[in-house]
Short mmCIF file of C-alpha atoms in Angstrom, two decimals:
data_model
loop_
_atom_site.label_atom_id
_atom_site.label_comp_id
_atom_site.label_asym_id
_atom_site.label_seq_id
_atom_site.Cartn_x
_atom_site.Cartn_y
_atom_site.Cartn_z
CA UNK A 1 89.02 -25.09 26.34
CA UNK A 2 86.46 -26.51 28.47
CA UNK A 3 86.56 -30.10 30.30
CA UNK A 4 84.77 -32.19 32.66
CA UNK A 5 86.24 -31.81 36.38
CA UNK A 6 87.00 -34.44 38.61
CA UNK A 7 85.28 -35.06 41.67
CA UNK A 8 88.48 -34.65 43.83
CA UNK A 9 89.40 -31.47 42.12
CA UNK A 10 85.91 -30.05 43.07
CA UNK A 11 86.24 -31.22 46.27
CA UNK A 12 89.52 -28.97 46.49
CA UNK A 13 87.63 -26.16 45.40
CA UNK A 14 85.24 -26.06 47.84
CA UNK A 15 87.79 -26.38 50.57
CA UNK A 16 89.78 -23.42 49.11
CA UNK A 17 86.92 -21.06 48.32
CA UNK A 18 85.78 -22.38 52.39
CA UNK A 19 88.98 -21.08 53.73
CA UNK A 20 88.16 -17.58 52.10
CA UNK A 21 90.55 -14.84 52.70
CA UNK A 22 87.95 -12.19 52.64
CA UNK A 23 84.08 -11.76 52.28
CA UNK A 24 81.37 -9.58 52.18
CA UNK A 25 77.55 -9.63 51.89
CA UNK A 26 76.14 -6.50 50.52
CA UNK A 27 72.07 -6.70 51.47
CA UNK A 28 71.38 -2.84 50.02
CA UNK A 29 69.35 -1.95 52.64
CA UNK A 30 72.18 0.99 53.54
CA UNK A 31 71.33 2.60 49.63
CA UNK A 32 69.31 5.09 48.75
CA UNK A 33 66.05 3.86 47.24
CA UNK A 34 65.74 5.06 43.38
CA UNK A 35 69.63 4.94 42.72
CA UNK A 36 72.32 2.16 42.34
CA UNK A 37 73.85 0.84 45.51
CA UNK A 38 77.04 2.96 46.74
CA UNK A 39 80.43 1.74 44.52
CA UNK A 40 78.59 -0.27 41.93
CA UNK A 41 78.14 0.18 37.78
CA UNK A 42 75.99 -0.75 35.66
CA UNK A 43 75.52 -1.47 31.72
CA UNK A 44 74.46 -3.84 28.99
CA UNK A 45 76.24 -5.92 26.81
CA UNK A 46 75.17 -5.89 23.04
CA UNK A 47 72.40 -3.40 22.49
CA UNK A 48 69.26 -2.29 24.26
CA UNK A 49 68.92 -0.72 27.88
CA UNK A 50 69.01 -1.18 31.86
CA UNK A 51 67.71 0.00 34.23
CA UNK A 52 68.98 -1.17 37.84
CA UNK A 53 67.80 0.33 41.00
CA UNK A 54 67.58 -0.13 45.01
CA UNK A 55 63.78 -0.36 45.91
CA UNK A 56 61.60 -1.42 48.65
CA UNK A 57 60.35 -5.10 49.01
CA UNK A 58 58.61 -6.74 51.74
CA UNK A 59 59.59 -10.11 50.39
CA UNK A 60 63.34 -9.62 50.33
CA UNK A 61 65.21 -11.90 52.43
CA UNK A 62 67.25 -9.28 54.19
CA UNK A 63 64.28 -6.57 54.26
CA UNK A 64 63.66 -3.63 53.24
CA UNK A 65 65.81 -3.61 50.29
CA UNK A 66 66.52 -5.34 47.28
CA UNK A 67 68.33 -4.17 43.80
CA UNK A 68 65.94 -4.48 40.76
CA UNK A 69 66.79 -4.79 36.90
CA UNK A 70 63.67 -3.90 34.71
CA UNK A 71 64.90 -2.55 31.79
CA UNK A 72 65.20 -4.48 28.00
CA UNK A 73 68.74 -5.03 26.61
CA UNK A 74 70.62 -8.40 25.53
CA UNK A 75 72.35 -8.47 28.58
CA UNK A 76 71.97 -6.06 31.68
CA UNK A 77 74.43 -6.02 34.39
CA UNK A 78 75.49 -4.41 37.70
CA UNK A 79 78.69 -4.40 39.04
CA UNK A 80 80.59 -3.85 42.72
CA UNK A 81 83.92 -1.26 41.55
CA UNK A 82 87.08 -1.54 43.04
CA UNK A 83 87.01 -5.60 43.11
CA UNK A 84 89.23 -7.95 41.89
CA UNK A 85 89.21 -11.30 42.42
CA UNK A 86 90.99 -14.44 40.61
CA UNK A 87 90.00 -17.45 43.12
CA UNK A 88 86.94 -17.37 45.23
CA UNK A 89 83.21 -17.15 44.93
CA UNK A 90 80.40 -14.94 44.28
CA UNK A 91 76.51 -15.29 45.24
CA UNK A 92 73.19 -14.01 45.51
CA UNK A 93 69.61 -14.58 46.35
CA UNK A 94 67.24 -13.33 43.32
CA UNK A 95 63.68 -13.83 42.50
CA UNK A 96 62.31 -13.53 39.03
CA UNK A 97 58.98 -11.53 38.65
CA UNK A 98 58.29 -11.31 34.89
CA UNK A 99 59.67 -11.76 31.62
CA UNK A 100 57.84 -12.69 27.98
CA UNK A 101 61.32 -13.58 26.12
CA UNK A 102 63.64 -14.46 29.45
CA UNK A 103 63.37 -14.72 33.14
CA UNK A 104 67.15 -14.46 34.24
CA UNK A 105 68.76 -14.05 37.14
CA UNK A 106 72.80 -14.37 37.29
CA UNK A 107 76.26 -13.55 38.31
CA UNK A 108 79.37 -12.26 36.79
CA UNK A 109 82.88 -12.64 37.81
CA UNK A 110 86.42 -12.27 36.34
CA UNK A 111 84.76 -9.21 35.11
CA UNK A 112 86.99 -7.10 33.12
CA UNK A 113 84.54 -4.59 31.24
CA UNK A 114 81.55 -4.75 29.80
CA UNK A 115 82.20 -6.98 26.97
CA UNK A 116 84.64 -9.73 28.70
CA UNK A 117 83.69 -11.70 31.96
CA UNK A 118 81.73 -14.86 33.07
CA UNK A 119 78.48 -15.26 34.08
CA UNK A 120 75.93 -18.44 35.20
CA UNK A 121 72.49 -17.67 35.67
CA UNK A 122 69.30 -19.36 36.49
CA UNK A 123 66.27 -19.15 34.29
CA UNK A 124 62.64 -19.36 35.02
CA UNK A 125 61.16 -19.52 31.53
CA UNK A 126 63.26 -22.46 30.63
CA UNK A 127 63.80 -23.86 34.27
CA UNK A 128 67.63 -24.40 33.47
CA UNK A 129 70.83 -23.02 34.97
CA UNK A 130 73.59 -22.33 32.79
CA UNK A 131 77.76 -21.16 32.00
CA UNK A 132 78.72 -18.46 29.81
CA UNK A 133 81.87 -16.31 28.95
CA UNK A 134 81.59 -12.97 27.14
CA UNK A 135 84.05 -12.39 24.72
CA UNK A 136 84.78 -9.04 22.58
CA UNK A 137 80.83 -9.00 23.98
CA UNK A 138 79.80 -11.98 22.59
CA UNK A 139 78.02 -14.43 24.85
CA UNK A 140 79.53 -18.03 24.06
CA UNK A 141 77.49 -20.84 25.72
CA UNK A 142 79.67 -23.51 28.00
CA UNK A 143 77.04 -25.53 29.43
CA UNK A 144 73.32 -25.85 29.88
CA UNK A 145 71.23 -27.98 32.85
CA UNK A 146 67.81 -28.61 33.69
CA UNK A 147 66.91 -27.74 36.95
CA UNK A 148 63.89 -26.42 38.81
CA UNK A 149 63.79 -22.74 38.71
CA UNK A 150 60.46 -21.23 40.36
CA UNK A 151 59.02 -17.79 38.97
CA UNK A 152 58.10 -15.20 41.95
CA UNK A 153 60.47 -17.05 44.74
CA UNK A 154 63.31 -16.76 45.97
CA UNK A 155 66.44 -19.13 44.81
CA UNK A 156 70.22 -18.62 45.88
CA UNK A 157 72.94 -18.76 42.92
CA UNK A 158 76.48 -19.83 44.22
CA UNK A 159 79.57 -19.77 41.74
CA UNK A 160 82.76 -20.89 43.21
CA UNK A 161 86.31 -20.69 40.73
CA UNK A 162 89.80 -21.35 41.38
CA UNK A 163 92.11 -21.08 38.64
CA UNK A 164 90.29 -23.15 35.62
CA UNK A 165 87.98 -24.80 37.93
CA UNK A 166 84.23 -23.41 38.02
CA UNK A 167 81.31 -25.28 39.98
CA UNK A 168 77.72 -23.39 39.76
CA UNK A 169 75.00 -24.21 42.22
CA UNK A 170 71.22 -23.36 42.90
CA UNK A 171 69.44 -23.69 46.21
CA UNK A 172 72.74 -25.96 47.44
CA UNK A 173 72.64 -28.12 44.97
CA UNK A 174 75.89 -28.55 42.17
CA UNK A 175 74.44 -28.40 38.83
CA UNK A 176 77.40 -27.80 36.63
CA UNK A 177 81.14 -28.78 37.69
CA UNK A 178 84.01 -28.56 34.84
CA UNK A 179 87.34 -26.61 33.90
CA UNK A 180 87.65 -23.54 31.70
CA UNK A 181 90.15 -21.50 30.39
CA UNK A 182 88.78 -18.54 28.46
CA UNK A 183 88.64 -16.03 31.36
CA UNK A 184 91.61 -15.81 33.32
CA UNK A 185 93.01 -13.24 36.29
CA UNK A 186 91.31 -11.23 38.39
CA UNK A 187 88.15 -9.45 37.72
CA UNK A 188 85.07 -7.51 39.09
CA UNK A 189 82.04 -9.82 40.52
CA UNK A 190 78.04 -8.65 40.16
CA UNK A 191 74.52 -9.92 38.94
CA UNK A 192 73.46 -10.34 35.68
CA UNK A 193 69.81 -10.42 33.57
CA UNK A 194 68.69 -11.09 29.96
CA UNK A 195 66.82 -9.42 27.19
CA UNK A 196 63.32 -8.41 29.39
CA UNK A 197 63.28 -9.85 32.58
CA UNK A 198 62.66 -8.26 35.36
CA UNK A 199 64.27 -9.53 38.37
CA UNK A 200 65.01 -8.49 41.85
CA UNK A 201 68.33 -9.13 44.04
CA UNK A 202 69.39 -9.22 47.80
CA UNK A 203 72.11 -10.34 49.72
CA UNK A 204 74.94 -10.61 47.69
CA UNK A 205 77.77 -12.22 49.16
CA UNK A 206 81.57 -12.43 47.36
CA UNK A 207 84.92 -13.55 48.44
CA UNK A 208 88.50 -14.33 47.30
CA UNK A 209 89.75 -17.59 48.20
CA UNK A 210 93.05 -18.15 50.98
CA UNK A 211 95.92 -19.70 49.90
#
């Protein structure tokens, strides 16, 4: 079930995901270049292939390292093991460098396996940013918005979620603020692409909200 939030009930979110009992940024400059970072997994949803991996780039934000997904499959993602989080927030900085059918760049969270989580993602091609849950892994659209979404810079993707609340941002600015109920509990966080884009990462940042 999905539904519009109210503008209070956002404003509670941000205040609980603010007061977070825990965070980390993970910038990848500590992983070996070649490999996935250290206590991550990665996968696709549907059919096709990935192909994550640390390399170097002078660009990144938090140089020398960023994490790079340039392999084709529906949907490619990369995880951080041993988290799990019900209430907090999950973000990265990612730049999209090419893509003929997508240009994607996204997060997951509530992630359970492959097949079952949520994700919102940015998209170049289509300058949009959009919610989606993954179900037995299907991906069911929740909402699409148009917004400005640069090819070959650098953007920053917040999601913060308490219980059926979920507000999705891009470069600081809320683009998508409702409730939804298909994903519940506590679940692994990580980034996210589509079909052939090819699209780089760097500090990603997660935490789980106080109470």
């Amino acid at each position: 079930m999905t539904k519009p939030t109210t503008t209070a009930g956002l404003s509670l979110l941000a205040c609980g995901v603010a007061t977070a009992a825990f965070a980390e940024t993970i910038n990848f400059d500590a992983d070996r270049v070649g490999g996935l970072p250290a206590g991550w997994v990665a996968g696709v949803t549907g059919r096709g292939a990935f192909h994550w991996a640390i390399e170097a780039d002078a660009s990144a934000p938090s140089a020398p390292n960023v994490l790079r997904q340039s392999g084709r499959g529906e949907f490619p993602w990369c995880v951080k093991r041993g988290v799990a989080i019900a209430d907090g927030y999950v973000e990265v900085k990612f730049k999209s460098l090419a893509g003929k059918d997508d240009q994607a760049g996204g997060v997951v969270w509530r992630w359970k396996d492959g097949d079952n989580y949520y994700v919102a993602r940015a998209n170049a091609l289509e300058n949009n940013v959009s919610l989606y849950y993954a179900q037995a892994g299907r991906r069911i659209t929740i909402k699409y918005v148009d917004a400005p979404v640069a090819k070959d810079l650098w953007h920053l993707l917040r999601v913060e979620f308490a219980a059926s609340r979920i507000a999705v941002a891009l470069d600081g600015k809320r683009y998508i603020e409702l409730e939804d109920t298909h994903i519940a509990g506590a679940g692994a966080v990580g980034v996210w692409t589509k079909a052939d884009s090819v699209t780089v990462f760097d500090d990603f940042s997660y935490g789980g909200a106080g109470k």
